[in-house]
PDB file of C-alpha atoms in Angstrom:
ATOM      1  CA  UNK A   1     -37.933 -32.810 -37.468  1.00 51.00           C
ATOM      2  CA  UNK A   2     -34.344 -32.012 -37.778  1.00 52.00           C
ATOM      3  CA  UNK A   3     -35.118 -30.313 -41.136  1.00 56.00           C
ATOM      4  CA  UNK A   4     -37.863 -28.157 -39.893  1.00 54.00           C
ATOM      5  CA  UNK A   5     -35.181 -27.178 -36.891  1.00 53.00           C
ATOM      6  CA  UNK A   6     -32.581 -25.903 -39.560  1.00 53.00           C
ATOM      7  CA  UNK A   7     -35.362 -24.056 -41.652  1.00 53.00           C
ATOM      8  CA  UNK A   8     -36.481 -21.989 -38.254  1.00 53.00           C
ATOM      9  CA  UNK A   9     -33.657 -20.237 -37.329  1.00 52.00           C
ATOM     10  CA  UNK A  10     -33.577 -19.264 -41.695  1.00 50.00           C
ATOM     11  CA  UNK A  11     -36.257 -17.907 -41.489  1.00 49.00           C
ATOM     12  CA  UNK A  12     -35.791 -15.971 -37.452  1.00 53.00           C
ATOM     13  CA  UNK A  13     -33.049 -14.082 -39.048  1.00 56.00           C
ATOM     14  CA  UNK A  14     -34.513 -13.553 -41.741  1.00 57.00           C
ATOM     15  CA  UNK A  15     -37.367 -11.537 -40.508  1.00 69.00           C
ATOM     16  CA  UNK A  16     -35.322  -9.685 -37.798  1.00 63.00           C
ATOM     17  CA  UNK A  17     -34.987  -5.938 -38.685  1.00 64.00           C
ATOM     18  CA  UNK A  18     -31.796  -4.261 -40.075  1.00 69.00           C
ATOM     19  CA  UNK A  19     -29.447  -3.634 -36.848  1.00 67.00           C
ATOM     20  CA  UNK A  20     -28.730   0.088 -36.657  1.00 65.00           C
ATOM     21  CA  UNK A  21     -26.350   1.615 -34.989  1.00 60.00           C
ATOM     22  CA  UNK A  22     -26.438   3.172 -31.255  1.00 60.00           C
ATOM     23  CA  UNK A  23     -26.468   6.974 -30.913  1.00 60.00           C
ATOM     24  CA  UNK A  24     -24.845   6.470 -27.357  1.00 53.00           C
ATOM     25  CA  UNK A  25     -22.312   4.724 -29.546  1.00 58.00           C
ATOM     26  CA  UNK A  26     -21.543   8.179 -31.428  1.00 61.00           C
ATOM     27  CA  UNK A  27     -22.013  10.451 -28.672  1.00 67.00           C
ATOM     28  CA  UNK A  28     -19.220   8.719 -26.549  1.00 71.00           C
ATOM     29  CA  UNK A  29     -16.069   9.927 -28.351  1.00 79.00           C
ATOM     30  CA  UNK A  30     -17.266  13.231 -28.286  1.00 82.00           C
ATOM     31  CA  UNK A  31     -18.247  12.844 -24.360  1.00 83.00           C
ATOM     32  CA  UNK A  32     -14.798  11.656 -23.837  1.00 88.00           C
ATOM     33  CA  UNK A  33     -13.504  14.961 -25.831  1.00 90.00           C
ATOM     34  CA  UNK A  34     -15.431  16.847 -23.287  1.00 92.00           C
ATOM     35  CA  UNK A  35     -14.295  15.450 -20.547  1.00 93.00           C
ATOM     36  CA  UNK A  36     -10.687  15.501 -20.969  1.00 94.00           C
ATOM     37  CA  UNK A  37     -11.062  19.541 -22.188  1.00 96.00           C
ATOM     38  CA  UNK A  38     -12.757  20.144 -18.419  1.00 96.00           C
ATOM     39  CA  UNK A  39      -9.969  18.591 -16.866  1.00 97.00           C
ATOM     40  CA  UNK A  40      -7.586  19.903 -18.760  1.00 97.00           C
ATOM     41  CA  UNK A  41      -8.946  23.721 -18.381  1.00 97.00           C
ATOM     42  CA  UNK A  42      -9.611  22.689 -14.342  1.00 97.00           C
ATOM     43  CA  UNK A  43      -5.722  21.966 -14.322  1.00 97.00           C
ATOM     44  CA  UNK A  44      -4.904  24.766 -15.980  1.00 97.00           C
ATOM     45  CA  UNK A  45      -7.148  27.219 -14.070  1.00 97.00           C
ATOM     46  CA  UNK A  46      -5.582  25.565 -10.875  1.00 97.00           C
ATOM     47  CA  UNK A  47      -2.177  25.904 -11.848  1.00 97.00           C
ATOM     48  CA  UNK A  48      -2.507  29.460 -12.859  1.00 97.00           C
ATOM     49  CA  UNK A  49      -4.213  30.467  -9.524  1.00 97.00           C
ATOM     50  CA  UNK A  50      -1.324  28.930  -7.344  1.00 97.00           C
ATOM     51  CA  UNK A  51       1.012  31.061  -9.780  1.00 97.00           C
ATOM     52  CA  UNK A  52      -0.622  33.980  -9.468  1.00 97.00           C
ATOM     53  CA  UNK A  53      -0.767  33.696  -5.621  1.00 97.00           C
ATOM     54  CA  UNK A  54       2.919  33.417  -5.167  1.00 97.00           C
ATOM     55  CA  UNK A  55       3.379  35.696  -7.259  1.00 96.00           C
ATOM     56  CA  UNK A  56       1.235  38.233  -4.810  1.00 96.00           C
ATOM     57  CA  UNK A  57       3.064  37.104  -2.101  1.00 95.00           C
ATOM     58  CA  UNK A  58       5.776  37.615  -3.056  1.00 94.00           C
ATOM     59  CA  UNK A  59       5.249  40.923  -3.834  1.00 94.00           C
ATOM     60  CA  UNK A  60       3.414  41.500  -0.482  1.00 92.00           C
ATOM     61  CA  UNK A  61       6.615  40.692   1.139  1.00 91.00           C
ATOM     62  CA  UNK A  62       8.739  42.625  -0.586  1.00 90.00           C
ATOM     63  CA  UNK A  63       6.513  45.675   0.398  1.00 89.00           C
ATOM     64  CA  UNK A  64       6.635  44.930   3.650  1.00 85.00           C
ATOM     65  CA  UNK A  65      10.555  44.558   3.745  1.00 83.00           C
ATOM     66  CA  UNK A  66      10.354  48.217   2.692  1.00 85.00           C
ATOM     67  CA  UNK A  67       7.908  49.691   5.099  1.00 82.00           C
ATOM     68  CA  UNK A  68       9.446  51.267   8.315  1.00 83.00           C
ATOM     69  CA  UNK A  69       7.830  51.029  11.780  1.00 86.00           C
ATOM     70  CA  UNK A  70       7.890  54.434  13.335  1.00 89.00           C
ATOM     71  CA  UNK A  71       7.054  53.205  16.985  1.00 91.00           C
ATOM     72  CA  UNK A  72       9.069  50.139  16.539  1.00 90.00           C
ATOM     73  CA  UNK A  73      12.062  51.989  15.928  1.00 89.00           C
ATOM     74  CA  UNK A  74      11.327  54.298  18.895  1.00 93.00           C
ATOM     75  CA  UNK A  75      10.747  51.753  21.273  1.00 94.00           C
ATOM     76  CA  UNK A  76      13.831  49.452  20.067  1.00 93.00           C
ATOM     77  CA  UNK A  77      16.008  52.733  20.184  1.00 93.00           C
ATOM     78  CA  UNK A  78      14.713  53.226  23.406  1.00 92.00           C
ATOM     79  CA  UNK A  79      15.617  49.876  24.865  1.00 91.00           C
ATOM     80  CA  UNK A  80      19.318  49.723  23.261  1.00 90.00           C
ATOM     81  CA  UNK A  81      19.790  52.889  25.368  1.00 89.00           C
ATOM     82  CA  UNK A  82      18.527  51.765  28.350  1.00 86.00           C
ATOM     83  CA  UNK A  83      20.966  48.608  28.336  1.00 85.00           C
ATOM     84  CA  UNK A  84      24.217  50.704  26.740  1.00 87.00           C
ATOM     85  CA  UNK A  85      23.936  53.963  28.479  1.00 88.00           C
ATOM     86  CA  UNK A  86      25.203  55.521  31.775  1.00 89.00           C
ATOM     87  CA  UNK A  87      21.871  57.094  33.758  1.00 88.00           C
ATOM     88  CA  UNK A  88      20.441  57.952  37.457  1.00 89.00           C
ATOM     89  CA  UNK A  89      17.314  55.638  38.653  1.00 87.00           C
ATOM     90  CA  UNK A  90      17.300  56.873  41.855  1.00 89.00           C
ATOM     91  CA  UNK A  91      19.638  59.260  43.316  1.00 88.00           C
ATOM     92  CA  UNK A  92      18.642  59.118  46.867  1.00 91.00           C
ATOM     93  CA  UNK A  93      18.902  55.641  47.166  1.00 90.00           C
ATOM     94  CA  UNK A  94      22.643  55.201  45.143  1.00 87.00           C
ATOM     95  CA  UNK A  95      20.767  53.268  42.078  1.00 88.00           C
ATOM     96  CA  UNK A  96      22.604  53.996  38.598  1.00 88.00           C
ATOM     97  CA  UNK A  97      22.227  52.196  35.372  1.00 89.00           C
ATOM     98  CA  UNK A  98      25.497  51.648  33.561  1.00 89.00           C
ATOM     99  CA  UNK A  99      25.816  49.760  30.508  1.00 89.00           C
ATOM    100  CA  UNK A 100      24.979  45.970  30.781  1.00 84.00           C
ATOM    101  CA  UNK A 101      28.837  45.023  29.144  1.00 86.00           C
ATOM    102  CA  UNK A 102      30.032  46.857  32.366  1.00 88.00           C
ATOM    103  CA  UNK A 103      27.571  45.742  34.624  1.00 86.00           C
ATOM    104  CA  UNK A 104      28.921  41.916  33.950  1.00 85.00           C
ATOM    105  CA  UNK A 105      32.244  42.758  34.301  1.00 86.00           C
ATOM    106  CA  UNK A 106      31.625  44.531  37.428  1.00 86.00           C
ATOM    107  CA  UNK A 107      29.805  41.120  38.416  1.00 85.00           C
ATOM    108  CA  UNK A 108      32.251  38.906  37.666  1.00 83.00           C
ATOM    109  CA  UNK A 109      35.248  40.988  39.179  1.00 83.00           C
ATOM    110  CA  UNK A 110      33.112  41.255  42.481  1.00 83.00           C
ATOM    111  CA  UNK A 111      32.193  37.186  42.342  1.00 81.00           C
ATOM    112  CA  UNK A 112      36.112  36.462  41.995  1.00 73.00           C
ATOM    113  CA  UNK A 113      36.900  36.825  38.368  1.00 63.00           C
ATOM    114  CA  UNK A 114      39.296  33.829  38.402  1.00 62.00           C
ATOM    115  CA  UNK A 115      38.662  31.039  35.787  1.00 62.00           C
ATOM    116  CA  UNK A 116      38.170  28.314  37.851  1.00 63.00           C
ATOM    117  CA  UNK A 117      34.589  27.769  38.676  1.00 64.00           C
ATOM    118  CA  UNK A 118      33.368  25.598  41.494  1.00 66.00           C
ATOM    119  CA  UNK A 119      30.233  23.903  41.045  1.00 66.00           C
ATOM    120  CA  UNK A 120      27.966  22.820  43.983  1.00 69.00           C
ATOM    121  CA  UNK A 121      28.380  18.795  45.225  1.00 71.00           C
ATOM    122  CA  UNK A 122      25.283  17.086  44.536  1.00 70.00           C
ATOM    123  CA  UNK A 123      24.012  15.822  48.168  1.00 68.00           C
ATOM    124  CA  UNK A 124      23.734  12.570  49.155  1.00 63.00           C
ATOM    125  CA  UNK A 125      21.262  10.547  47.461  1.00 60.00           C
ATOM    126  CA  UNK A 126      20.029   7.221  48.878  1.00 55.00           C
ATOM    127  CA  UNK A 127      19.265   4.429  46.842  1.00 55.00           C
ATOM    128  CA  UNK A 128      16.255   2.297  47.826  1.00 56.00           C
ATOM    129  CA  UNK A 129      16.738  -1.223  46.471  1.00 49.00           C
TER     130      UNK A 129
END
């Protein structure tokens, strides 16, 4: 019995057909090729469009540091008047503007212009226990 044991497995392999290889087996390098050329292009792609946006920004800012504001000006020109200049707001009532540099001086030499400043006691506080 242990003869006809040895001569089946002989004779199994024997009649098996020639193995041949997979074509999954051949495919995959290429796959792989394929795959790392996608990324590679997605990185690039992505790198290039974050390049090209600062560069655009950049540029958009530097435009902008060039254009002027008309109305801005005006109204800043306007303002820096108001608080440096000498004018009338109301002559019947004795209201002038004078510039705001004068009008703290004038506050502090009518409020005692010494150096020594006195600050307010804090009140009595009582302490619950």
């Amino acid at each position: 019995m242990a003869e006809q044991e040895k001569k089946q497995p002989a004779v199994a392999e024997a009649e098996l057909p020639a193995v041949q290889p997979d074509e999954a087996n051949f495919e995959a390098p290429r796959l792989y090729r394929m795959i790392w050329i996608t990324v590679v292009l997605l990185a690039v792609i992505s790198v290039g469009l974050v390049v090209l946006t600062q560069w655009q920004m950049q540029r958009d800012a530097e435009v902008a540091a060039t254009v002027r504001y008309p109305l801005r000006e005006e109204t800043e020109a306007h303002a820096r008047q108001l608080l440096e200049g000498y004018g009338v707001v109301d002559a019947e009532q004795g209201v002038y503007r004078v510039p705001i540099d004068r009008a703290m001086e004038e506050i502090v030499e009518a409020y005692g212009g010494d150096s020594v400043w006195t600050l307010p006691q804090p009140s009595a506080v009582s302490r619950r226990m």
